[in-house]
GROMACS .gro file of C-alpha atoms in nm:
model
  306
    1MET     CA    1   3.220   0.809   0.579
    2THR     CA    2   2.908   0.698   0.772
    3LYS     CA    3   2.803   0.925   1.037
    4LYS     CA    4   2.639   0.717   1.334
    5THR     CA    5   2.377   0.861   1.604
    6GLN     CA    6   2.195   0.727   1.890
    7LEU     CA    7   1.806   0.799   1.863
    8GLN     CA    8   1.611   0.763   2.154
    9VAL     CA    9   1.275   0.561   2.043
   10GLY     CA   10   1.044   0.530   2.319
   11ASP     CA   11   1.216   0.332   2.605
   12PHE     CA   12   1.500   0.243   2.365
   13THR     CA   13   1.800   0.357   2.202
   14LEU     CA   14   1.851   0.273   1.826
   15GLN     CA   15   2.183   0.346   1.624
   16VAL     CA   16   2.101   0.547   1.305
   17SER     CA   17   2.319   0.691   1.032
   18ASN     CA   18   2.372   0.955   0.797
   19LEU     CA   19   2.050   1.157   0.925
   20ASN     CA   20   2.146   1.454   0.688
   21LYS     CA   21   2.172   1.228   0.354
   22VAL     CA   22   1.938   1.355   0.134
   23LEU     CA   23   1.704   1.114  -0.007
   24TYR     CA   24   1.474   1.312  -0.209
   25PRO     CA   25   1.704   1.548  -0.385
   26LYS     CA   26   1.428   1.745  -0.549
   27ALA     CA   27   1.272   1.837  -0.234
   28GLY     CA   28   1.583   1.828  -0.005
   29PHE     CA   29   1.407   1.583   0.210
   30THR     CA   30   1.658   1.399   0.422
   31LYS     CA   31   1.686   1.059   0.595
   32TRP     CA   32   1.608   1.225   0.915
   33GLN     CA   33   1.274   1.365   0.775
   34VAL     CA   34   1.196   1.011   0.654
   35ILE     CA   35   1.252   0.886   1.009
   36ASP     CA   36   1.062   1.155   1.127
   37TYR     CA   37   0.767   1.105   0.928
   38TYR     CA   38   0.732   0.728   1.022
   39THR     CA   39   0.793   0.834   1.393
   40ARG     CA   40   0.478   1.045   1.358
   41ILE     CA   41   0.268   0.861   1.150
   42ALA     CA   42   0.334   0.548   1.363
   43PRO     CA   43   0.005   0.555   1.570
   44VAL     CA   44  -0.222   0.491   1.272
   45LEU     CA   45   0.007   0.315   1.038
   46LEU     CA   46   0.164   0.052   1.286
   47PRO     CA   47  -0.198  -0.124   1.311
   48HIS     CA   48  -0.209  -0.167   0.917
   49LEU     CA   49   0.169  -0.307   0.952
   50LYS     CA   50   0.065  -0.559   1.272
   51ASN     CA   51   0.195  -0.917   1.136
   52ARG     CA   52   0.189  -0.840   0.798
   53PRO     CA   53   0.506  -0.974   0.624
   54ILE     CA   54   0.653  -0.714   0.436
   55THR     CA   55   0.890  -0.654   0.139
   56LEU     CA   56   1.162  -0.386   0.218
   57LYS     CA   57   1.221  -0.156  -0.076
   58ARG     CA   58   1.556   0.008  -0.008
   59TYR     CA   59   1.691   0.331  -0.175
   60PRO     CA   60   2.068   0.360   0.001
   61ASP     CA   61   2.137   0.631  -0.262
   62GLY     CA   62   1.783   0.807  -0.259
   63VAL     CA   63   1.509   0.812  -0.494
   64ASP     CA   64   1.732   0.888  -0.787
   65GLY     CA   65   1.978   0.622  -0.722
   66PHE     CA   66   2.016   0.245  -0.728
   67PHE     CA   67   1.721   0.066  -0.539
   68PHE     CA   68   1.694  -0.302  -0.425
   69TYR     CA   69   1.374  -0.519  -0.308
   70GLU     CA   70   1.470  -0.729  -0.005
   71LYS     CA   71   1.244  -1.045   0.089
   72GLN     CA   72   1.440  -1.206   0.305
   73CYS     CA   73   1.484  -1.021   0.633
   74PRO     CA   74   1.838  -0.915   0.676
   75SER     CA   75   2.047  -1.131   0.891
   76HIS     CA   76   2.187  -0.840   1.079
   77ARG     CA   77   1.851  -0.766   1.188
   78PRO     CA   78   1.804  -0.681   1.571
   79PRO     CA   79   1.657  -0.976   1.793
   80TRP     CA   80   1.318  -0.773   1.842
   81VAL     CA   81   1.266  -0.762   1.450
   82GLN     CA   82   0.982  -1.034   1.404
   83THR     CA   83   0.952  -1.257   1.100
   84ALA     CA   84   0.694  -1.469   0.946
   85GLU     CA   85   0.799  -1.775   0.768
   86VAL     CA   86   0.638  -1.798   0.385
   87PRO     CA   87   0.674  -2.091   0.135
   88SER     CA   88   0.865  -1.950  -0.189
   89ARG     CA   89   0.712  -1.973  -0.498
   90ARG     CA   90   1.012  -1.953  -0.728
   91GLU     CA   91   1.261  -2.161  -0.501
   92ALA     CA   92   1.261  -2.470  -0.274
   93GLY     CA   93   1.199  -2.396   0.068
   94LYS     CA   94   1.089  -2.082   0.255
   95ILE     CA   95   1.137  -1.692   0.306
   96ASP     CA   96   1.161  -1.526   0.642
   97TYR     CA   97   1.003  -1.165   0.576
   98CYS     CA   98   1.042  -0.897   0.815
   99MET     CA   99   0.721  -0.784   0.996
  100ILE     CA  100   0.728  -0.401   1.125
  101ASN     CA  101   0.521  -0.439   1.451
  102ASP     CA  102   0.623  -0.163   1.648
  103LEU     CA  103   0.814   0.165   1.642
  104ARG     CA  104   1.162   0.020   1.686
  105ALA     CA  105   1.141  -0.190   1.379
  106LEU     CA  106   0.958   0.085   1.177
  107VAL     CA  107   1.285   0.334   1.273
  108TRP     CA  108   1.496   0.040   1.199
  109ALA     CA  109   1.359  -0.008   0.847
  110ALA     CA  110   1.361   0.352   0.805
  111ASN     CA  111   1.691   0.382   0.876
  112LEU     CA  112   1.785   0.117   0.616
  113ALA     CA  113   1.611   0.355   0.374
  114ASP     CA  114   1.329   0.158   0.335
  115LEU     CA  115   1.128   0.436   0.179
  116GLU     CA  116   0.835   0.233   0.070
  117LEU     CA  117   0.618  -0.053   0.271
  118HIS     CA  118   0.503  -0.315   0.052
  119THR     CA  119   0.282  -0.530   0.260
  120PHE     CA  120   0.092  -0.900   0.164
  121LEU     CA  121  -0.293  -0.866   0.234
  122HIS     CA  122  -0.289  -1.148   0.489
  123ARG     CA  123  -0.154  -1.130   0.847
  124ALA     CA  124   0.074  -1.418   1.018
  125PRO     CA  125   0.026  -1.701   1.081
  126ALA     CA  126  -0.271  -1.707   0.867
  127ILE     CA  127  -0.080  -1.653   0.539
  128THR     CA  128  -0.345  -1.782   0.294
  129ARG     CA  129  -0.631  -1.565   0.429
  130PRO     CA  130  -0.651  -1.217   0.309
  131THR     CA  131  -0.819  -0.971   0.536
  132ALA     CA  132  -0.938  -0.753   0.247
  133LEU     CA  133  -0.984  -0.727  -0.143
  134ALA     CA  134  -0.789  -0.473  -0.321
  135LEU     CA  135  -0.815  -0.330  -0.654
  136ASP     CA  136  -0.560  -0.129  -0.785
  137LEU     CA  137  -0.641   0.155  -1.050
  138ASP     CA  138  -0.364   0.227  -1.280
  139PRO     CA  139  -0.418   0.488  -1.533
  140GLY     CA  140  -0.226   0.433  -1.908
  141ALA     CA  141  -0.163   0.781  -2.043
  142PRO     CA  142  -0.301   1.022  -2.131
  143ALA     CA  143  -0.534   0.881  -1.865
  144ASP     CA  144  -0.488   1.030  -1.517
  145ILE     CA  145  -0.613   0.970  -1.165
  146VAL     CA  146  -0.921   1.186  -1.262
  147ALA     CA  147  -0.995   0.875  -1.476
  148CYS     CA  148  -0.921   0.666  -1.192
  149CYS     CA  149  -1.187   0.840  -0.968
  150ARG     CA  150  -1.446   0.818  -1.236
  151VAL     CA  151  -1.370   0.430  -1.256
  152ALA     CA  152  -1.372   0.413  -0.850
  153LEU     CA  153  -1.703   0.571  -0.843
  154ARG     CA  154  -1.826   0.303  -1.049
  155LEU     CA  155  -1.687   0.044  -0.852
  156ARG     CA  156  -1.805   0.194  -0.536
  157LYS     CA  157  -2.199   0.175  -0.660
  158ILE     CA  158  -2.144  -0.198  -0.733
  159PHE     CA  159  -2.013  -0.273  -0.368
  160GLU     CA  160  -2.297  -0.054  -0.223
  161SER     CA  161  -2.540  -0.246  -0.439
  162LEU     CA  162  -2.404  -0.584  -0.293
  163GLY     CA  163  -2.428  -0.417   0.074
  164MET     CA  164  -2.065  -0.392   0.133
  165GLN     CA  165  -1.835  -0.084   0.202
  166SER     CA  166  -1.523  -0.001   0.015
  167PHE     CA  167  -1.256   0.260   0.097
  168PRO     CA  168  -1.026   0.473  -0.159
  169LYS     CA  169  -0.657   0.553  -0.115
  170THR     CA  170  -0.398   0.720  -0.345
  171SER     CA  171  -0.126   0.506  -0.472
  172GLY     CA  172   0.105   0.800  -0.387
  173SER     CA  173   0.205   0.760  -0.742
  174LYS     CA  174  -0.036   0.812  -1.025
  175GLY     CA  175  -0.337   0.582  -0.923
  176LEU     CA  176  -0.595   0.498  -0.688
  177GLN     CA  177  -0.674   0.173  -0.498
  178ILE     CA  178  -0.980   0.061  -0.363
  179PHE     CA  179  -0.983  -0.177  -0.032
  180VAL     CA  180  -1.274  -0.392   0.058
  181PRO     CA  181  -1.250  -0.502   0.400
  182LEU     CA  182  -1.346  -0.871   0.488
  183ASN     CA  183  -1.186  -0.969   0.828
  184VAL     CA  184  -1.355  -1.332   0.809
  185ALA     CA  185  -1.278  -1.657   0.683
  186THR     CA  186  -1.198  -1.668   0.305
  187THR     CA  187  -0.920  -1.746   0.043
  188TYR     CA  188  -0.729  -1.589  -0.187
  189GLU     CA  189  -0.884  -1.794  -0.445
  190LYS     CA  190  -1.213  -1.648  -0.391
  191THR     CA  191  -1.105  -1.292  -0.344
  192LYS     CA  192  -0.910  -1.324  -0.683
  193ALA     CA  193  -1.176  -1.479  -0.848
  194PHE     CA  194  -1.413  -1.198  -0.738
  195ALA     CA  195  -1.177  -0.908  -0.829
  196HIS     CA  196  -1.133  -1.076  -1.180
  197THR     CA  197  -1.485  -1.084  -1.235
  198LEU     CA  198  -1.576  -0.762  -1.137
  199ALA     CA  199  -1.284  -0.592  -1.320
  200GLY     CA  200  -1.406  -0.790  -1.638
  201ARG     CA  201  -1.770  -0.650  -1.582
  202LEU     CA  202  -1.646  -0.315  -1.569
  203GLU     CA  203  -1.424  -0.355  -1.914
  204ARG     CA  204  -1.728  -0.492  -2.054
  205GLU     CA  205  -1.964  -0.187  -1.961
  206HIS     CA  206  -1.730   0.070  -2.022
  207PRO     CA  207  -1.468  -0.067  -2.294
  208GLU     CA  208  -1.338   0.286  -2.391
  209GLU     CA  209  -1.261   0.373  -2.037
  210VAL     CA  210  -1.139   0.047  -1.879
  211VAL     CA  211  -0.920  -0.241  -1.902
  212SER     CA  212  -0.898  -0.563  -1.707
  213ARG     CA  213  -0.642  -0.745  -1.883
  214MET     CA  214  -0.266  -0.675  -1.824
  215GLN     CA  215  -0.108  -0.630  -2.192
  216LYS     CA  216   0.043  -0.274  -2.195
  217SER     CA  217  -0.094  -0.247  -2.544
  218LEU     CA  218  -0.440  -0.230  -2.427
  219ARG     CA  219  -0.403   0.025  -2.146
  220LYS     CA  220  -0.331   0.343  -2.377
  221GLY     CA  221  -0.594   0.614  -2.240
  222LYS     CA  222  -0.765   0.390  -2.013
  223VAL     CA  223  -0.764   0.258  -1.665
  224LEU     CA  224  -0.650  -0.083  -1.584
  225ILE     CA  225  -0.829  -0.248  -1.273
  226ASP     CA  226  -0.538  -0.462  -1.152
  227TRP     CA  227  -0.749  -0.726  -0.995
  228SER     CA  228  -0.413  -0.974  -0.989
  229GLN     CA  229  -0.305  -0.808  -0.642
  230ASN     CA  230  -0.527  -1.053  -0.455
  231ASP     CA  231  -0.251  -1.331  -0.422
  232GLU     CA  232  -0.074  -1.458  -0.167
  233HIS     CA  233   0.280  -1.428  -0.353
  234LYS     CA  234   0.198  -1.055  -0.426
  235THR     CA  235   0.235  -0.703  -0.231
  236THR     CA  236   0.074  -0.394  -0.212
  237VAL     CA  237   0.201  -0.060  -0.088
  238ASN     CA  238   0.084  -0.014   0.239
  239VAL     CA  239  -0.175   0.297   0.349
  240TYR     CA  240   0.067   0.580   0.470
  241SER     CA  241   0.378   0.438   0.307
  242LEU     CA  242   0.621   0.726   0.146
  243ARG     CA  243   0.667   0.651  -0.212
  244ALA     CA  244   1.009   0.697  -0.407
  245LYS     CA  245   0.913   0.971  -0.627
  246ASN     CA  246   1.064   1.314  -0.664
  247ARG     CA  247   0.882   1.440  -0.383
  248PRO     CA  248   0.794   1.259  -0.078
  249THR     CA  249   0.459   1.157  -0.169
  250VAL     CA  250   0.231   0.940   0.057
  251SER     CA  251  -0.029   0.645  -0.007
  252THR     CA  252  -0.313   0.839   0.138
  253PRO     CA  253  -0.659   0.722   0.250
  254VAL     CA  254  -0.907   0.959   0.115
  255THR     CA  255  -1.281   1.024   0.135
  256TRP     CA  256  -1.525   0.907  -0.147
  257GLN     CA  257  -1.641   1.267  -0.130
  258GLU     CA  258  -1.270   1.383  -0.223
  259VAL     CA  259  -1.306   1.123  -0.519
  260ARG     CA  260  -1.627   1.277  -0.641
  261LYS     CA  261  -1.477   1.618  -0.629
  262VAL     CA  262  -1.191   1.520  -0.865
  263ALA     CA  263  -1.407   1.310  -1.092
  264SER     CA  264  -1.625   1.650  -1.118
  265SER     CA  265  -1.374   1.895  -1.135
  266GLY     CA  266  -1.087   1.719  -1.345
  267ASP     CA  267  -0.818   1.844  -1.052
  268GLY     CA  268  -0.604   1.561  -1.000
  269THR     CA  269  -0.377   1.749  -0.797
  270ALA     CA  270  -0.632   1.776  -0.520
  271LEU     CA  271  -0.528   1.397  -0.449
  272VAL     CA  272  -0.174   1.458  -0.418
  273PHE     CA  273  -0.034   1.432  -0.068
  274GLU     CA  274   0.278   1.476   0.067
  275SER     CA  275   0.431   1.357   0.403
  276GLU     CA  276   0.333   1.711   0.652
  277ALA     CA  277   0.002   1.720   0.454
  278VAL     CA  278  -0.106   1.353   0.564
  279LEU     CA  279   0.020   1.403   0.924
  280GLN     CA  280  -0.222   1.731   0.912
  281ARG     CA  281  -0.475   1.500   0.769
  282VAL     CA  282  -0.461   1.260   1.032
  283ALA     CA  283  -0.470   1.518   1.338
  284GLU     CA  284  -0.794   1.639   1.189
  285GLN     CA  285  -0.980   1.336   1.040
  286GLY     CA  286  -0.803   1.056   1.222
  287ASP     CA  287  -0.747   0.720   1.025
  288LEU     CA  288  -0.956   0.710   0.734
  289PHE     CA  289  -0.858   0.340   0.665
  290GLY     CA  290  -0.944   0.237   1.038
  291PRO     CA  291  -1.237   0.022   0.907
  292LEU     CA  292  -0.985  -0.206   0.729
  293LEU     CA  293  -0.865  -0.327   1.097
  294LYS     CA  294  -1.206  -0.428   1.208
  295LEU     CA  295  -1.490  -0.437   0.968
  296LYS     CA  296  -1.628  -0.770   0.864
  297GLN     CA  297  -1.800  -0.844   0.561
  298ARG     CA  298  -1.821  -1.157   0.329
  299LEU     CA  299  -1.800  -1.160  -0.042
  300PRO     CA  300  -2.113  -1.268  -0.206
  301PRO     CA  301  -2.119  -1.546  -0.488
  302LEU     CA  302  -1.989  -1.463  -0.808
  303ARG     CA  303  -2.333  -1.485  -0.978
  304SER     CA  304  -2.439  -1.142  -0.787
  305LEU     CA  305  -2.164  -0.960  -1.054
  306GLN     CA  306  -2.373  -1.097  -1.356
   0.00000   0.00000   0.00000
């Protein structure tokens, strides 16, 4: 039986349900704790979600149960949940994606057991202009996040040589992601070509550690630099999003000093953060991903990577 509750969110009252339902069984982490985390992290999370179309990834029976992706914003959404119209690549017509632009919408999505927040790299209405370049470092066993850190430091060095700043975050799963803020007029064609060329360069320079091709047979013991996320049809897990793992881990911004320390020590557990730890980090350090919101940088020509 569904147990409904009225929840006060700012000046509004929302109806939520089954707050005691355990969504992370191994951690005993309930739906109420999911909503509580997203409510408390909202001041730093919402600016990164603003006007970004989002794919909902819903786990109605918790992380050990059935899940599904929901691109089309549900028809039962409240009228104050904004949407963005995006052309569909696979079907004629369009998809109206949800946008999580305020705390009400965030709580509404959490109540749907949308544990993970997967957003595009663009903001509506400029749906063909990415605001950042992203590189997803995915380790193929037995490689791990330590190997990702070593590759990340090489990428940072290249970006520094180009006069560009880059910012790391954990995926909240097993890898690391590098974001390069742009916030200028550009296209996915340019960012994808740049990311692909850069990944290919690292593979040529360090073939024993890095792969840029997607075939799984090539990835054992290496770090895949996934450049393909730089695409107007693809989403990436948003910073501060929970992940649907055994425990409520979070995609967490980290410092380059932390990345360097893990690369040196070999202790990958130092980059595993659960929800409470992330809230504490933000209280102490602020939003380490803040520069992604405003820092303007232009990608240099591809020949700069040669």
